[in-house]
């Protein structure tokens, strides 16, 4: 980075941009489950349905996500901050105590999420210290209680309600 845009200043600026909190899950060829909390997630296209996420190059999830296992992106509900915190840590087994089911493709679908996008990797790009993964959405589900979301703002996970009203 240049002296004008150092990493800590850039991080401080992006902390002021509210982001939805998601958990990305996948599995490897041995059946091991992997997961992480992510806020760098956005829609790309409706036709075909595509989603983009940025994963640090240090993450062990990149291999399973792009090797054909697919991955699920969960949009978290307001009451899932504890789960998001657990998946943001380097714990070996983040799924212990989590409520989930397996999808027909073998993916992990976390209970309680507002929505779950089931994806397969469409393309990847290198972007500095992150890998940009574009996923093709092959199935999705939306919760019937999709009215209160979890967002990340200024370093804090914050619930927001329907129509942007605070809870």
Short mmCIF file of C-alpha atoms in Angstrom, two decimals:
data_model
loop_
_atom_site.label_atom_id
_atom_site.label_comp_id
_atom_site.label_asym_id
_atom_site.label_seq_id
_atom_site.Cartn_x
_atom_site.Cartn_y
_atom_site.Cartn_z
CA UNK A 1 0.00 0.00 0.00
CA UNK A 2 1.08 3.56 -0.52
CA UNK A 3 1.77 5.82 2.45
CA UNK A 4 -1.49 7.68 1.70
CA UNK A 5 -3.55 4.47 1.97
CA UNK A 6 -2.14 2.27 4.69
CA UNK A 7 -3.86 -0.93 5.81
CA UNK A 8 -5.13 0.38 9.15
CA UNK A 9 -6.67 3.50 7.58
CA UNK A 10 -8.32 1.44 4.86
CA UNK A 11 -9.66 -1.01 7.46
CA UNK A 12 -11.04 1.92 9.48
CA UNK A 13 -12.81 3.29 6.41
CA UNK A 14 -14.41 -0.04 5.51
CA UNK A 15 -15.59 -0.52 9.10
CA UNK A 16 -17.92 2.42 8.40
CA UNK A 17 -19.59 0.55 5.53
CA UNK A 18 -22.33 -1.70 6.95
CA UNK A 19 -22.13 -5.27 5.65
CA UNK A 20 -24.47 -8.20 6.03
CA UNK A 21 -22.99 -10.99 8.14
CA UNK A 22 -22.83 -14.41 6.49
CA UNK A 23 -21.41 -17.81 7.25
CA UNK A 24 -19.92 -19.80 4.38
CA UNK A 25 -19.81 -23.59 4.77
CA UNK A 26 -18.25 -26.31 2.65
CA UNK A 27 -16.77 -29.79 2.98
CA UNK A 28 -13.70 -31.53 1.63
CA UNK A 29 -13.29 -34.88 -0.13
CA UNK A 30 -12.89 -36.61 3.25
CA UNK A 31 -16.22 -35.28 4.57
CA UNK A 32 -14.64 -32.71 6.90
CA UNK A 33 -16.82 -29.65 7.38
CA UNK A 34 -15.34 -26.18 6.96
CA UNK A 35 -16.88 -22.81 7.75
CA UNK A 36 -16.10 -19.14 8.18
CA UNK A 37 -17.83 -15.86 8.86
CA UNK A 38 -17.74 -13.50 5.88
CA UNK A 39 -18.87 -9.95 5.23
CA UNK A 40 -17.35 -9.47 1.76
CA UNK A 41 -20.29 -11.07 -0.07
CA UNK A 42 -22.41 -9.54 -2.83
CA UNK A 43 -24.75 -10.47 -5.64
CA UNK A 44 -23.27 -10.39 -9.15
CA UNK A 45 -25.99 -11.49 -11.56
CA UNK A 46 -29.58 -12.70 -11.65
CA UNK A 47 -29.17 -14.49 -15.00
CA UNK A 48 -27.26 -16.62 -14.39
CA UNK A 49 -27.61 -16.37 -10.60
CA UNK A 50 -24.14 -15.52 -9.26
CA UNK A 51 -22.71 -14.45 -5.90
CA UNK A 52 -19.21 -13.10 -5.18
CA UNK A 53 -17.21 -13.53 -2.00
CA UNK A 54 -13.69 -12.66 -0.97
CA UNK A 55 -11.69 -15.16 1.08
CA UNK A 56 -8.28 -14.49 2.61
CA UNK A 57 -5.54 -16.47 0.89
CA UNK A 58 -4.63 -17.96 4.30
CA UNK A 59 -8.02 -19.72 4.53
CA UNK A 60 -8.30 -23.47 4.25
CA UNK A 61 -11.75 -23.09 2.70
CA UNK A 62 -10.55 -22.04 -0.75
CA UNK A 63 -9.51 -25.56 -1.75
CA UNK A 64 -12.78 -27.32 -0.85
CA UNK A 65 -14.90 -24.44 -2.18
CA UNK A 66 -13.26 -24.51 -5.59
CA UNK A 67 -12.55 -28.25 -5.91
CA UNK A 68 -16.11 -29.15 -6.77
CA UNK A 69 -17.59 -29.68 -3.30
CA UNK A 70 -19.56 -26.47 -3.59
CA UNK A 71 -20.39 -24.16 -0.74
CA UNK A 72 -23.35 -22.59 1.03
CA UNK A 73 -23.71 -18.91 1.90
CA UNK A 74 -25.98 -18.25 4.90
CA UNK A 75 -27.43 -14.77 5.51
CA UNK A 76 -27.58 -14.54 9.29
CA UNK A 77 -30.55 -13.57 11.41
CA UNK A 78 -30.26 -10.95 14.16
CA UNK A 79 -30.07 -13.63 16.87
CA UNK A 80 -27.08 -15.44 15.33
CA UNK A 81 -24.23 -13.17 16.51
CA UNK A 82 -22.80 -15.90 18.78
CA UNK A 83 -22.70 -18.34 15.85
CA UNK A 84 -21.04 -15.70 13.65
CA UNK A 85 -18.41 -15.09 16.33
CA UNK A 86 -17.69 -18.82 16.61
CA UNK A 87 -17.21 -19.16 12.84
CA UNK A 88 -14.93 -16.10 12.83
CA UNK A 89 -12.43 -17.84 15.14
CA UNK A 90 -9.76 -20.42 14.27
CA UNK A 91 -11.53 -23.19 16.23
CA UNK A 92 -10.98 -26.65 14.79
CA UNK A 93 -14.63 -27.72 15.05
CA UNK A 94 -16.87 -24.72 14.58
CA UNK A 95 -19.92 -26.94 14.02
CA UNK A 96 -20.04 -28.38 17.56
CA UNK A 97 -23.28 -27.19 19.12
CA UNK A 98 -24.52 -25.67 15.86
CA UNK A 99 -27.87 -26.83 14.54
CA UNK A 100 -27.71 -27.85 10.88
CA UNK A 101 -28.76 -30.37 8.28
CA UNK A 102 -27.07 -31.78 5.20
CA UNK A 103 -28.28 -30.85 1.73
CA UNK A 104 -28.69 -33.49 -1.00
CA UNK A 105 -25.27 -32.44 -2.36
CA UNK A 106 -23.61 -33.05 1.04
CA UNK A 107 -23.37 -29.38 1.97
CA UNK A 108 -24.11 -28.03 5.43
CA UNK A 109 -27.22 -25.88 5.84
CA UNK A 110 -27.28 -24.00 9.15
CA UNK A 111 -30.64 -23.71 10.89
CA UNK A 112 -32.01 -20.26 11.64
CA UNK A 113 -30.39 -18.36 8.76
CA UNK A 114 -32.54 -15.88 6.86
CA UNK A 115 -31.49 -17.44 3.56
CA UNK A 116 -29.13 -20.13 2.33
CA UNK A 117 -27.58 -20.02 -1.14
CA UNK A 118 -26.25 -23.37 -2.37
CA UNK A 119 -23.40 -22.67 -4.79
CA UNK A 120 -20.73 -24.22 -6.97
CA UNK A 121 -17.58 -22.30 -7.85
CA UNK A 122 -17.93 -20.65 -11.25
CA UNK A 123 -14.63 -18.74 -11.36
CA UNK A 124 -11.84 -17.46 -9.13
CA UNK A 125 -9.56 -14.45 -9.33
CA UNK A 126 -6.58 -13.30 -7.31
CA UNK A 127 -7.11 -9.96 -5.60
CA UNK A 128 -4.14 -9.01 -3.44
CA UNK A 129 -4.23 -10.98 -0.19
CA UNK A 130 -7.65 -12.47 -1.03
CA UNK A 131 -9.14 -14.89 -3.53
CA UNK A 132 -12.31 -13.66 -5.20
CA UNK A 133 -14.71 -16.55 -5.70
CA UNK A 134 -17.74 -16.23 -7.96
CA UNK A 135 -20.29 -18.91 -7.19
CA UNK A 136 -23.18 -20.06 -9.35
CA UNK A 137 -26.27 -20.40 -7.17
CA UNK A 138 -27.84 -23.81 -7.87
CA UNK A 139 -30.52 -23.72 -5.15
CA UNK A 140 -31.67 -21.44 -2.37
CA UNK A 141 -34.05 -21.29 0.54
CA UNK A 142 -35.53 -18.29 2.33
CA UNK A 143 -36.74 -18.45 5.92
CA UNK A 144 -40.32 -17.56 6.76
CA UNK A 145 -38.95 -15.32 9.56
CA UNK A 146 -36.70 -13.23 7.31
CA UNK A 147 -37.35 -9.90 9.01
CA UNK A 148 -34.35 -9.20 11.27
CA UNK A 149 -30.81 -9.39 9.94
CA UNK A 150 -27.32 -9.24 11.43
CA UNK A 151 -24.97 -6.59 10.04
CA UNK A 152 -21.37 -5.62 10.80
CA UNK A 153 -20.73 -1.91 11.40
CA UNK A 154 -17.74 -0.20 13.01
CA UNK A 155 -16.37 -3.48 14.34
CA UNK A 156 -19.63 -4.57 15.97
CA UNK A 157 -22.31 -7.04 14.89
CA UNK A 158 -25.61 -5.19 15.04
CA UNK A 159 -29.20 -6.36 14.46
CA UNK A 160 -31.41 -4.44 12.06
CA UNK A 161 -35.12 -4.87 11.52
CA UNK A 162 -37.57 -4.75 8.66
CA UNK A 163 -37.54 -1.53 6.63
CA UNK A 164 -34.22 -0.53 8.18
CA UNK A 165 -35.67 0.06 11.66
CA UNK A 166 -33.32 -0.70 14.54
CA UNK A 167 -34.44 -3.40 16.94
#
